[in-house]
Structure formats: C-alpha cells, structure tokens
Coordinates of C-alpha atoms in Angstrom, one line a residue:
M1 CA 0.0 -0.3 -0.3
E2 CA 1.2 3.5 -0.9
F3 CA 0.6 6.1 1.5
I4 CA 1.1 10.4 1.0
H5 CA 1.0 11.5 4.2
N6 CA -0.8 14.7 5.1
A7 CA -1.2 17.2 8.3
F8 CA -4.5 15.2 8.9
S9 CA -3.5 12.0 8.4
T10 CA -0.1 12.3 10.4
S11 CA -2.0 14.3 13.4
L12 CA -4.5 11.6 13.4
I13 CA -2.6 8.9 13.8
I14 CA 0.0 10.1 16.2
S15 CA -3.1 10.5 18.5
S16 CA -4.5 7.5 17.3
L17 CA -1.7 6.0 18.4
L18 CA -1.4 8.0 22.1
V19 CA -5.2 6.8 23.3
G20 CA -4.5 3.4 21.5
G21 CA -1.4 3.0 24.3
L22 CA -3.4 4.8 27.1
S23 CA -6.7 2.2 26.4
L24 CA -4.4 -0.7 26.5
Y25 CA -2.5 0.6 29.9
I26 CA -6.1 1.9 31.5
A27 CA -7.5 -1.9 30.8
F28 CA -4.0 -3.9 32.7
K29 CA -4.3 -1.9 35.2
L30 CA -7.7 -0.7 36.6
S31 CA -10.8 -1.6 37.5
D32 CA -13.8 -3.5 35.4
S33 CA -16.0 -0.4 34.4
T34 CA -12.9 1.4 33.9
R35 CA -11.6 -1.2 31.3
W36 CA -14.8 -0.9 29.1
M37 CA -14.0 2.5 28.8
A38 CA -10.4 1.9 27.8
L39 CA -12.5 -0.5 25.0
T40 CA -14.7 2.4 23.9
M41 CA -10.9 4.1 23.6
F42 CA -9.6 1.5 21.6
L43 CA -12.0 1.2 19.5
M44 CA -12.0 5.1 18.7
T45 CA -8.3 4.2 18.2
I46 CA -9.1 1.9 15.7
W47 CA -11.1 4.5 13.8
G48 CA -9.0 7.0 13.7
F49 CA -5.9 4.8 13.2
F50 CA -7.3 3.7 9.8
Y51 CA -9.3 6.8 9.3
G52 CA -5.8 9.0 9.1
L53 CA -4.2 6.3 6.6
E54 CA -7.7 6.0 4.6
L55 CA -6.9 10.6 4.7
A56 CA -3.0 9.3 3.3
S57 CA -4.2 7.0 0.1
S58 CA -5.1 7.4 -3.1
S59 CA -6.3 4.7 -4.9
L60 CA -10.6 3.7 -4.3
E61 CA -9.7 0.3 -3.5
Q62 CA -7.6 0.6 -0.5
M63 CA -9.7 3.0 0.4
I64 CA -12.7 0.5 0.9
K65 CA -10.6 -1.8 2.0
L66 CA -9.3 0.5 4.8
I67 CA -13.6 1.2 5.5
Y68 CA -13.7 -2.3 6.3
L69 CA -10.5 -1.5 9.3
E70 CA -12.4 1.6 10.2
Y71 CA -16.0 0.4 11.0
I72 CA -14.7 -2.1 13.2
G73 CA -14.1 1.2 15.4
I74 CA -17.4 3.3 14.2
S75 CA -19.8 0.0 14.5
F76 CA -19.1 -0.8 18.5
T77 CA -17.8 2.2 19.9
P78 CA -21.0 3.3 20.4
A79 CA -22.4 0.1 22.6
A80 CA -18.9 0.0 24.4
W81 CA -20.0 3.5 25.8
L82 CA -23.8 2.3 26.6
I83 CA -21.8 -0.7 28.5
F84 CA -19.5 1.5 30.1
S85 CA -22.6 3.6 31.3
M86 CA -24.6 1.3 32.4
I87 CA -21.5 -0.9 34.5
Y88 CA -20.2 2.7 36.1
T89 CA -23.4 3.6 37.5
G90 CA -24.3 0.0 39.2
Y91 CA -26.7 -1.1 36.4
K92 CA -26.5 -4.6 37.3
K93 CA -28.8 -6.3 34.5
W94 CA -26.5 -5.1 31.9
S95 CA -25.3 -8.6 30.9
K96 CA -28.6 -10.4 30.5
P97 CA -28.6 -11.9 27.2
A98 CA -32.0 -9.5 26.3
V99 CA -29.8 -6.4 27.2
L100 CA -26.6 -7.7 25.2
V101 CA -28.8 -8.1 22.3
S102 CA -30.1 -4.7 22.1
V103 CA -27.2 -3.0 22.5
F104 CA -24.9 -5.3 19.8
L105 CA -27.5 -6.1 17.2
I106 CA -27.6 -3.1 15.2
P107 CA -23.4 -2.6 15.6
I108 CA -23.2 -6.2 14.0
T109 CA -25.4 -5.8 11.5
T110 CA -23.9 -2.2 10.6
Y111 CA -20.6 -4.3 10.3
L112 CA -21.8 -6.6 7.9
M113 CA -23.8 -4.7 5.9
V114 CA -20.5 -2.4 5.6
L115 CA -18.5 -5.8 4.2
T116 CA -21.5 -7.1 2.0
N117 CA -22.3 -3.2 0.4
N118 CA -21.3 -4.0 -3.0
F119 CA -24.2 -7.0 -3.2
H120 CA -27.0 -4.7 -1.8
H121 CA -25.7 -1.0 -1.6
L122 CA -27.5 0.0 1.3
H123 CA -24.9 0.9 3.6
Y124 CA -22.8 3.4 0.9
S125 CA -25.2 3.6 -2.1
S126 CA -22.1 4.8 -4.2
V127 CA -18.7 4.9 -3.6
G128 CA -15.4 7.2 -5.2
I129 CA -12.6 9.2 -5.5
S130 CA -13.1 13.5 -5.4
N131 CA -9.9 15.2 -6.3
S132 CA -11.4 18.6 -5.5
G133 CA -9.3 19.0 -2.4
P134 CA -5.3 19.1 -1.6
F135 CA -5.5 15.4 -1.4
P136 CA -7.6 12.4 -2.7
L137 CA -10.9 12.5 -0.4
L138 CA -13.5 9.4 -0.7
D139 CA -16.7 10.7 -2.3
I140 CA -19.8 8.6 -1.1
E141 CA -24.0 8.8 -1.4
V142 CA -25.0 7.4 1.6
G143 CA -27.9 4.6 1.7
P144 CA -30.4 3.9 4.1
W145 CA -29.1 1.5 6.3
Y146 CA -26.5 4.4 7.0
Y147 CA -28.9 6.4 8.2
I148 CA -30.8 4.1 10.7
H149 CA -26.8 3.5 12.3
T150 CA -26.2 6.8 12.6
I151 CA -29.3 7.4 14.4
Y152 CA -28.4 4.2 16.4
S153 CA -25.1 5.5 17.4
Y154 CA -26.7 9.0 18.6
I155 CA -29.2 7.4 20.3
A156 CA -26.5 4.9 22.2
F157 CA -24.3 8.0 23.4
L158 CA -26.8 10.0 24.2
L159 CA -28.8 7.2 26.1
G160 CA -25.1 6.3 27.8
T161 CA -24.4 10.4 29.0
L162 CA -28.2 10.3 30.4
I163 CA -27.9 7.6 32.3
L164 CA -24.2 9.3 33.5
W165 CA -25.8 12.7 34.4
S166 CA -28.9 11.2 35.8
R167 CA -27.2 8.6 38.3
F168 CA -24.4 11.7 39.0
K169 CA -26.4 14.9 38.8
N170 CA -26.6 14.8 42.9
A171 CA -23.5 13.5 43.5
D172 CA -21.2 14.8 45.5
P173 CA -18.8 18.3 44.3
L174 CA -15.8 15.9 45.0
Y175 CA -16.9 14.0 41.7
Q176 CA -17.9 17.1 39.7
T177 CA -15.2 17.2 37.7
Q178 CA -15.3 13.1 36.9
S179 CA -18.7 13.6 35.9
I180 CA -18.0 16.7 33.4
F181 CA -15.3 14.6 31.9
L182 CA -17.9 11.5 31.6
I183 CA -20.6 13.3 29.7
A184 CA -18.3 15.2 27.6
S185 CA -16.2 12.5 26.2
G186 CA -19.8 11.2 25.1
F187 CA -21.6 14.3 24.2
F188 CA -18.7 17.0 22.9
P189 CA -17.6 14.6 20.0
L190 CA -21.3 14.2 18.9
I191 CA -21.7 17.6 17.9
F192 CA -18.9 17.8 15.5
N193 CA -20.5 14.5 13.6
L194 CA -24.0 16.2 13.8
F195 CA -22.4 19.4 12.0
Y196 CA -20.3 16.7 9.6
Q197 CA -23.8 15.1 8.8
V198 CA -25.6 18.8 8.2
G199 CA -22.2 19.8 6.2
I200 CA -22.0 22.9 8.6
I201 CA -18.1 21.9 9.3
K202 CA -16.9 19.6 7.0
P203 CA -13.3 20.6 5.8
F204 CA -12.9 20.1 2.2
S205 CA -16.1 18.9 1.5
G206 CA -15.2 15.2 2.7
I207 CA -13.2 15.3 6.0
D208 CA -15.2 13.8 9.1
L209 CA -13.9 15.9 12.3
T210 CA -15.3 13.3 14.6
P211 CA -12.4 11.1 15.3
Y212 CA -10.4 14.1 16.0
A213 CA -13.0 15.3 18.4
F214 CA -13.5 11.8 19.9
L215 CA -9.4 11.5 20.1
L216 CA -8.8 14.8 21.7
T217 CA -11.7 14.3 24.3
Y218 CA -10.2 10.5 25.2
L219 CA -6.9 11.8 25.2
I220 CA -7.6 14.1 28.1
L221 CA -9.7 11.6 29.4
G222 CA -7.0 9.0 29.6
F223 CA -4.5 11.0 31.2
A224 CA -6.8 12.3 33.9
I225 CA -7.5 8.8 34.4
I226 CA -3.7 7.5 35.1
R227 CA -2.3 11.0 36.5
Y228 CA -5.3 11.3 38.8
R229 CA -6.9 8.0 39.3
L230 CA -9.8 9.8 38.2
F231 CA -12.3 7.2 38.4
S232 CA -10.6 5.0 41.2
L233 CA -13.9 4.5 43.1
K234 CA -17.0 4.8 41.2
P235 CA -19.2 7.5 43.0
V236 CA -22.2 5.4 43.1
A237 CA -20.3 2.7 45.3
Q238 CA -18.5 5.7 47.1
N239 CA -21.7 7.5 48.0
R240 CA -23.6 3.5 48.8
I241 CA -20.2 3.1 51.8
M242 CA -20.2 6.8 52.8
E243 CA -24.3 6.4 53.7
S244 CA -23.9 3.0 55.2
L245 CA -21.0 4.0 57.9
T246 CA -22.5 4.7 61.1
V247 CA -19.1 6.4 61.6
G248 CA -19.4 9.9 61.0
V249 CA -17.0 11.1 58.1
L250 CA -15.1 14.5 57.1
V251 CA -13.0 14.7 54.3
F252 CA -10.9 18.3 54.2
D253 CA -9.0 19.0 51.0
S254 CA -5.6 20.7 51.6
N255 CA -6.6 24.0 52.0
E256 CA -9.0 22.5 54.9
K257 CA -12.3 23.1 52.7
L258 CA -15.2 20.5 53.1
I259 CA -15.6 18.2 50.4
D260 CA -17.2 15.5 51.3
F261 CA -19.2 14.1 54.5
N262 CA -21.5 11.2 54.9
P263 CA -25.0 11.5 56.5
A264 CA -23.7 10.2 60.2
A265 CA -21.7 13.1 60.3
K266 CA -24.5 15.4 60.8
Q267 CA -25.3 13.7 64.1
F268 CA -21.5 14.4 65.6
C269 CA -21.2 18.3 64.1
F270 CA -20.8 20.6 66.9
Q271 CA -22.7 22.8 64.0
E272 CA -25.0 20.8 62.6
N273 CA -26.4 23.7 60.0
Q274 CA -23.0 24.8 58.9
I275 CA -22.1 21.0 57.6
K276 CA -21.9 21.8 53.8
I277 CA -19.6 21.3 51.1
G278 CA -16.8 24.1 50.8
V279 CA -17.3 25.5 54.2
P280 CA -13.7 26.3 56.1
A281 CA -12.2 23.6 58.8
A282 CA -11.9 26.8 60.9
T283 CA -15.6 27.2 60.6
L284 CA -17.0 24.4 61.2
F285 CA -14.9 23.4 64.5
N286 CA -14.8 27.1 65.7
E287 CA -16.2 26.1 69.0
R288 CA -13.8 23.1 69.2
K289 CA -10.5 24.0 68.5
E290 CA -8.5 20.9 69.9
I291 CA -10.2 19.2 66.8
Y292 CA -9.1 22.1 64.5
K293 CA -5.6 21.6 65.7
I294 CA -5.3 17.5 65.2
L295 CA -6.8 18.4 61.5
Q296 CA -4.3 21.3 61.4
D297 CA -1.2 18.8 62.6
A298 CA -1.7 16.6 59.6
E299 CA -0.5 13.6 61.3
E300 CA -2.7 10.9 62.7
T301 CA -4.2 12.0 65.8
I302 CA -6.7 10.0 68.1
L303 CA -9.0 12.2 70.6
L304 CA -11.3 11.6 72.9
I305 CA -13.9 14.4 73.9
N306 CA -17.0 14.8 75.6
A307 CA -19.8 16.3 74.0
E308 CA -23.8 16.9 73.9
K309 CA -26.1 14.5 71.3
N310 CA -29.8 14.1 71.1
G311 CA -29.7 16.4 74.6
K312 CA -27.4 13.4 76.0
E313 CA -23.6 13.4 77.1
V314 CA -21.6 11.4 74.9
N315 CA -17.8 10.2 74.6
I316 CA -16.7 11.3 70.9
R317 CA -13.7 8.8 69.8
V318 CA -12.1 11.8 66.8
K319 CA -9.2 10.5 64.8
S320 CA -7.3 12.6 62.0
I321 CA -6.2 10.4 59.2
P322 CA -4.0 12.9 56.6
M323 CA -4.2 11.8 53.1
L324 CA -0.8 11.5 51.2
D325 CA 0.1 10.7 47.9
K326 CA 2.9 7.8 46.4
T327 CA 5.2 10.9 46.9
S328 CA 4.3 11.4 50.5
G329 CA 2.6 14.9 49.2
F330 CA -0.6 16.4 51.5
Y331 CA -3.9 16.5 49.8
G332 CA -6.3 16.6 52.6
V333 CA -7.3 15.0 56.1
I334 CA -9.8 12.7 56.6
I335 CA -11.6 13.2 60.2
L336 CA -13.3 10.2 61.7
L337 CA -16.2 10.3 64.6
D338 CA -17.0 7.7 66.5
D339 CA -20.1 7.7 69.4
Q340 CA -17.6 5.3 72.3
T341 CA -20.3 6.1 75.0
E342 CA -21.4 2.5 75.2
Q343 CA -18.3 1.1 74.4
I344 CA -16.8 3.2 77.5
K345 CA -19.6 2.1 79.5
V346 CA -19.3 -1.2 78.8
N347 CA -15.6 -0.7 79.6
N348 CA -15.9 0.5 82.8
Q349 CA -18.5 -2.4 83.6
L350 CA -15.8 -5.0 82.7
R351 CA -12.9 -3.1 84.6
Q352 CA -15.1 -2.7 88.0
Q353 CA -16.4 -6.3 87.9
A354 CA -13.0 -7.6 87.6
N355 CA -11.7 -5.2 90.4
D356 CA -15.0 -6.6 92.4
L357 CA -13.5 -10.0 91.7
I358 CA -9.8 -9.6 92.7
Q359 CA -11.4 -7.9 95.8
L360 CA -13.9 -10.9 96.0
N361 CA -11.2 -13.3 95.6
E362 CA -9.1 -11.6 98.3
L363 CA -12.2 -11.4 101.1
K364 CA -12.6 -15.5 100.1
D365 CA -8.5 -15.8 101.1
K366 CA -9.2 -13.5 104.1
F367 CA -12.0 -15.8 105.3
F368 CA -10.7 -18.9 104.6
S369 CA -7.5 -17.8 107.1
I370 CA -10.1 -16.6 109.7
I371 CA -12.0 -19.6 109.7
S372 CA -8.3 -21.1 110.0
H373 CA -7.6 -19.1 112.5
D374 CA -10.0 -16.3 114.5
L375 CA -12.9 -19.6 114.4
K376 CA -10.6 -22.5 115.2
G377 CA -8.5 -20.7 117.4
P378 CA -11.5 -19.9 120.5
I379 CA -13.0 -23.6 119.6
F380 CA -10.1 -25.0 120.5
G381 CA -8.9 -23.1 123.6
V382 CA -12.6 -23.9 124.9
K383 CA -11.8 -27.8 123.8
E384 CA -8.6 -27.7 125.5
L385 CA -9.8 -26.1 128.7
I386 CA -13.0 -29.1 128.8
H387 CA -9.7 -31.4 129.0
M388 CA -7.7 -30.0 131.3
T389 CA -10.4 -29.8 133.4
Q390 CA -11.6 -33.5 133.1
S391 CA -8.1 -34.4 133.7
N392 CA -7.8 -32.6 136.8
I393 CA -5.1 -30.5 135.5
I394 CA -6.8 -27.2 136.5
S395 CA -9.0 -27.0 139.2
K396 CA -13.0 -26.7 138.9
E397 CA -12.5 -23.0 140.6
E398 CA -9.7 -22.2 138.1
F399 CA -12.4 -23.1 135.1
L400 CA -14.8 -21.2 136.8
T401 CA -12.5 -18.2 137.0
M402 CA -11.6 -18.2 133.2
L403 CA -15.1 -19.1 132.4
P404 CA -16.0 -15.3 131.9
E405 CA -12.6 -14.7 129.7
V406 CA -14.2 -17.9 127.7
S407 CA -17.7 -16.4 127.3
K408 CA -16.7 -13.6 125.7
N409 CA -14.7 -15.5 123.5
M410 CA -17.9 -17.2 122.3
E411 CA -19.9 -14.1 121.5
Q412 CA -17.2 -12.6 119.2
V413 CA -17.2 -16.5 117.6
A414 CA -21.0 -16.4 117.9
I415 CA -20.8 -13.0 115.9
L416 CA -18.3 -14.1 113.6
L417 CA -20.1 -17.0 112.5
E418 CA -23.3 -15.3 111.9
N419 CA -21.7 -12.8 109.8
L420 CA -19.4 -15.7 107.9
L421 CA -23.3 -17.4 107.4
A422 CA -24.7 -14.7 105.9
W423 CA -21.8 -14.0 103.7
A424 CA -21.7 -17.1 102.1
S425 CA -25.5 -16.7 101.7
S426 CA -25.4 -13.4 99.7
Q427 CA -22.4 -15.4 97.6
L428 CA -23.7 -18.4 96.9
R429 CA -27.7 -18.0 95.8
G430 CA -28.0 -14.1 97.1
E431 CA -30.2 -13.1 99.5
H432 CA -33.7 -13.4 99.6
I433 CA -35.3 -9.8 100.4
Q434 CA -38.1 -9.8 102.5
I435 CA -39.1 -6.1 102.8
Q436 CA -41.7 -5.5 105.7
T437 CA -43.0 -3.2 108.3
F438 CA -41.2 -3.2 111.7
N439 CA -40.7 -0.9 114.6
I440 CA -36.6 -0.1 115.0
V441 CA -36.7 0.6 118.4
T442 CA -37.6 -2.6 119.1
L443 CA -34.8 -3.7 117.1
L444 CA -32.4 -1.3 119.6
T445 CA -33.9 -2.3 122.3
Q446 CA -32.8 -6.0 121.6
Q447 CA -29.3 -5.5 120.7
Q448 CA -28.9 -3.1 123.6
K449 CA -29.8 -5.7 125.9
L450 CA -27.9 -8.4 123.7
L451 CA -24.7 -6.7 124.3
D452 CA -25.0 -4.9 127.6
R453 CA -23.0 -7.8 128.8
I454 CA -20.4 -7.7 126.8
A455 CA -20.5 -3.5 127.2
N456 CA -20.4 -3.7 130.9
E457 CA -17.3 -6.0 130.9
K458 CA -15.9 -3.2 129.6
K459 CA -17.4 -0.8 131.9
I460 CA -19.2 1.0 129.1
E461 CA -22.6 2.1 128.8
I462 CA -25.3 1.8 126.3
I463 CA -27.7 4.4 126.1
L464 CA -30.5 4.5 123.8
E465 CA -32.7 7.7 123.0
S466 CA -35.6 7.6 120.5
E467 CA -39.5 7.7 120.1
E468 CA -41.2 4.3 121.2
I469 CA -42.3 3.4 118.3
I470 CA -40.7 4.4 114.4
E471 CA -41.9 2.0 111.7
I472 CA -39.5 1.6 108.8
L473 CA -39.7 -0.5 105.7
A474 CA -36.9 -3.2 105.3
D475 CA -35.3 -7.1 105.9
R476 CA -36.0 -7.4 109.8
N477 CA -32.7 -9.8 110.0
M478 CA -30.5 -7.9 107.5
I479 CA -31.1 -4.8 109.6
D480 CA -30.8 -6.6 112.7
L481 CA -27.3 -7.9 112.0
V482 CA -26.2 -4.3 110.9
L483 CA -27.2 -3.0 114.2
R484 CA -25.4 -5.6 115.6
N485 CA -22.7 -4.9 113.7
L486 CA -22.1 -1.5 114.7
I487 CA -23.1 -1.7 118.5
N488 CA -20.2 -4.5 118.7
N489 CA -17.4 -2.5 117.0
A490 CA -18.6 0.0 119.2
V491 CA -18.3 -1.8 122.5
K492 CA -14.8 -3.2 120.7
F493 CA -13.5 0.1 119.8
S494 CA -14.4 2.3 123.2
S495 CA -12.1 2.7 126.2
A496 CA -13.7 1.3 129.5
G497 CA -15.8 4.1 131.5
G498 CA -16.9 5.0 127.8
K499 CA -20.3 5.6 126.3
I500 CA -22.1 4.6 123.6
K501 CA -25.6 6.3 122.3
L502 CA -28.0 5.0 120.2
T503 CA -30.3 7.1 118.4
A504 CA -33.6 7.1 116.1
K505 CA -35.3 9.9 114.7
K506 CA -37.8 10.8 112.0
L507 CA -37.1 12.6 109.1
S508 CA -39.7 13.5 105.8
K509 CA -39.5 9.9 104.0
E510 CA -37.3 8.1 106.0
V511 CA -35.5 7.3 109.5
K512 CA -32.3 8.4 110.7
V513 CA -30.4 5.7 113.6
C514 CA -27.5 6.7 114.8
I515 CA -24.7 4.3 116.9
K516 CA -22.2 6.9 118.9
D517 CA -19.0 6.0 120.4
S518 CA -16.3 7.6 122.5
G519 CA -13.3 5.4 121.2
V520 CA -10.5 5.4 119.5
G521 CA -12.2 6.7 116.1
I522 CA -11.0 5.9 112.2
S523 CA -7.9 6.7 110.4
N524 CA -8.8 8.5 107.4
Q525 CA -7.5 5.6 105.2
N526 CA -9.5 2.8 106.8
L527 CA -12.4 5.8 106.1
K528 CA -12.3 5.4 103.1
K529 CA -12.0 1.8 102.5
I530 CA -15.4 1.6 104.4
R531 CA -16.9 4.1 101.8
E532 CA -15.7 1.7 98.9
G533 CA -16.8 -1.2 100.4
I534 CA -13.5 -2.6 100.9
S535 CA -12.6 -4.9 103.7
F536 CA -9.9 -4.3 106.6
T537 CA -9.2 -6.2 110.0
T538 CA -8.3 -4.1 112.9
R539 CA -8.3 -5.9 116.4
G540 CA -10.4 -4.1 119.5
L541 CA -8.9 -2.4 122.3
N542 CA -9.1 -5.4 124.6
N543 CA -7.4 -7.3 121.7
E544 CA -10.9 -8.4 120.9
S545 CA -10.3 -10.3 116.9
G546 CA -12.3 -8.9 113.9
T547 CA -13.0 -10.2 110.5
G548 CA -13.2 -7.1 108.4
L549 CA -16.2 -8.9 107.1
G550 CA -19.5 -6.8 109.3
L551 CA -18.7 -3.6 107.8
V552 CA -18.6 -5.0 104.4
L553 CA -21.8 -6.9 105.0
V554 CA -23.3 -3.7 106.8
R555 CA -22.8 -1.4 103.4
E556 CA -23.8 -4.0 101.4
Y557 CA -27.2 -5.0 103.3
V558 CA -28.0 -1.0 103.9
K559 CA -27.8 -0.4 100.3
K560 CA -30.1 -3.6 99.5
N561 CA -32.6 -2.2 101.6
N562 CA -32.4 1.0 99.8
G563 CA -30.7 2.6 102.6
K564 CA -27.3 5.0 102.8
L565 CA -24.7 4.7 105.3
E566 CA -23.0 7.6 106.9
V567 CA -19.6 7.3 108.5
D568 CA -17.8 10.6 110.0
S569 CA -14.6 9.4 112.7
I570 CA -11.9 11.6 114.8
L571 CA -8.8 10.1 115.8
G572 CA -9.5 9.6 119.7
E573 CA -12.5 11.5 119.9
G574 CA -14.8 8.6 118.4
T575 CA -16.9 7.4 115.8
T576 CA -21.1 7.8 114.3
F577 CA -22.6 5.6 112.3
C578 CA -25.7 6.8 110.9
L579 CA -28.1 4.5 108.5
Y580 CA -31.0 6.3 106.5
L581 CA -34.0 3.6 106.1
P582 CA -36.6 4.2 104.1
L583 CA -40.0 5.0 106.9
S584 CA -42.8 2.8 106.4
N585 CA -46.2 4.2 105.4

C-alpha cells in the first residue's frame, strides 16, 4: 500500500496511537468498569488510525479496504460506551442476554452491511474518489442503513450520557470533575459529528472531524484517569459505602475546605447547620479548637472528647487521617467521629467487675484465714480447757475463774459465725430480701440488751434515745445484723468508762439511726475503705479479734434495703455511723 501523508492524516494517526496506548494501559491496570471505558477508547483508536491512513491513501480500492477496518471502531464504539455507562453507574442487569442483544444487534448488522455493501448498497449507495481538495478524498453517497446506524449511534451515546447524568447529577462536588469529563467524552464529539452530517463543519467537502473530537477528548480523559486516578472509586459505590457507615466521616482538602461528608457526620457535628460542601474547617470547628488543631497538625491522631448529642452527654472518639500521595505529598485530611459512650460504659463495667472479682477473691482468702485462725483458735481453746478440767490439770475453781473470758470469746465467735453464714448465703445463692414493716426501736432495744453484758465487762454504758415506735420498711433480719455489727464494733473500740449512744429519728421520708461511740476513732485511710466497701481488719482495745467482714455486710445490706450509710470519725474522740432507711407509710 502506498500512503501520501498530510497534516490531517499524520495528526490523526499519532493521536490514535497515543489514545490506543493509554487504553491498553488502563485496561491492564484499572478496574472492570474502567476497562470498558478503555475498550471504547481502543475502538475509537481503530477508527481514527485507519481513517488517518485513508486520508493518506490515493486509490479507491485501498480506501475501501481501510473502511472495512475503520468500521470495527465505528460500529462498536457506541455500544461499548453504552455498556460502560451501565456498568459504571451500577446497573446490574447489563449482562442479561436481552440487554446485550439489544445493544449489539445493530453494530453487528452494520459491520456485516459494510463488508457486503457491494451486493446490496444499503449502507453506501455509491463510492468514488474526489480530487477537489489538496489530497484525494473518498466521495460517498449514503444508503438507508447508514442513517439507521447513525441514529443508533446518537441514541447509544445520548442514552449513555443521560444514564451518567441522571445518576451523578446529585453526586458530591468531589466528583463534579469526574462527571463533567465523562459526560463531555460522550456528548462533545457528537456535536462535531452532527455538524459533519449537516455539512456545517466539513473541510474540503469530505473530511470527517468526528474522530479528531473523540481522540482529543479521550486523550485528555486517558491522562486524567492515569495521572489523577479519576475513576479509581465509582461515586455510586462510594456514596453507598459512606451512607452505610455509622461512623461520621468528614473529608477536607489541603486548603482545609470540606469536600465530602456522610449523613452520620451530621449527628456528631457541633454546628450542624454549617456542615456543607466548601465550608472551612475553622468555621466548622469554631467551638472545638482541639479538633481543628489535630486537623492542622496533619498527623494521624486520636482524641477523646465529651459532647452533647440528642440532649445527652456522650464520649466521641475523633481520629484524623492525613491523605498522602505516593510521593508523600499532602492533599487532605479525613476526620472520623465515633460515639464511644456505650463502649466506654461497657469497658468501665468490665473493669469494675474485674476489680470486684479481685476484691472478692481477696475476701475469700481472708475468710478462709479467719476460719482457720479466729474461729479455730477459740473453739480449740475451749476444747483444751474442758480436757484439762476433766484431767484435773486445772481445778474447778480455776475453770470458773476462766469462764467469763471463755464466754466473751464465744460471743465473738457467735457474731463471727453469723457474719460468715450471712456472707456465704449472699455469695452462693443471693439473699432473699423480705421487705416488711417493723419497729426499728424494738430492734435497737434488743441489741442493747444483747450486747449490754459485753459492754458492762468493759464498764461501757449503752444509751438508747428514741421515740417508742418508729416503723421502717426493710428486711428485719438484715437490719438486725447491721445494728449488731455496728454496736459490737462500738463496744470493741471504746475505752473503759466510755459511752455508746443509740438514736433513731424520723425525717420526712426516712429514718435516721445513729450509733455514736467515744472510742479511738477511725483513720482517714480506713474511712475511705469503708466508703468503698473494702474490707480491713483491726483488733479491739482489749485485743478482740476482727474479721473485716462486718462492715462489708453492713454497707451491702443497707444498700440492698434502699438505704444509705454515713460514717464520720475523729481519731481519739470517737466514731458515728448513721443509717438512713425508708420510713413505712
């Protein structure tokens, strides 16, 4: 074949080769939908390349052979564009046979019509050469099928463009450039073709500028795809992902302007009415300087802040992620906002449960020590005393002399056993709380009489000051145990000649019961342990044993009966425990 190249043919061939190279690169490097764009570009390359050779040809036979090759691109470019538009916008039914047949039926028929035109002349009614221009041009008279194919091409390109526009007309401004490129690549070349068909733009009465328009558009589009990753993420998919996220997402460019956000971000924004594309970060975070600071730092940072959401105090985790290109060039920041309130609450509960478990295990270890020492000691002492009496090692008179001390020890053992049984019951199966109405003064009187004997041995006076009847609503057995422990502790830590004052007083909706002693008092360290429910052991002034269990039970039982426990103490002056219990109606 002999070619006489000119400016029109040379420019068309070179641009075709460039677009062809770009299309192959895109096809092998990028995603499926973008490959269909690459196929459209490659088909356009075939049209442009062989049309360039046609413009350099001088014989009719050579031109007709090149037309057969050109029409591979001319026939199938509109179909490839339409398929690309459907895939790119998420149309899932594009691969159904009915869709493929309707899209490719006319292109296939057109190509067959061109190959067999000599037999029917339906596509070109006549073909010749015109020498009216600076170089030979193909002079054709079109047939009816040519118009059918032209109408199909316009419909395919316009339909694909319409699909893109309808899907992306409300897309985020982040994708405006992308959408404009896409729509222009489908619509702009059609304008040139329309001008060519009606004869407005038809240099030398025969040159078709449509391939030039397509190739120029696709050349720019191809460089944009490769250089700027123009179609690296489909807007439809991106929008769906962003909308489905419960984490608030704010995307800022290098100029600190908001370029994208998801619906969830509005729940976290501190100036919701100002969250819109283009708003400066300084304006959006005007009341949250700490967030603006981590955005300015352009480093990956995590920040926990308190804020108000739907009228409630919440904990929000703010994370900044700088966006860097392959050369570490900065081009923006992503801010993630996540409500961590429930997670923090769960973590605190787990931490509290872990601490409670540690304390419980420590308490259990202590109680086993109590059983092996404080409980076993007195019982074995009584056993040995009885054995020595029976063996006449000590006389009956000596035994009777020791009996008050033994009795006092047994009183402590009885209280210890009662506390141990109550604690074991609460840990193994939980208490069955039986709320009832009863007279708290009656319980105070009973405990006064019960512990008077131990108090008298230390020359301590227990005084009860109260009305005769004050009825409360609580579990009688639990409150009985609470009073016994508190009065017993007051006796243990009071010096000889001291006084213990028991009072009960009605308030508006509750009863205030106080046990006040004039003993040694409690240190600040141990006061803190009492208020936090931590057990500790202290021996009485006469070396009475203690377990640390009594006050733990007191605090727990008062709480379970909808009450409140207060304790005040001054070292060397005494301690006052006050219970606040529900007053019976």
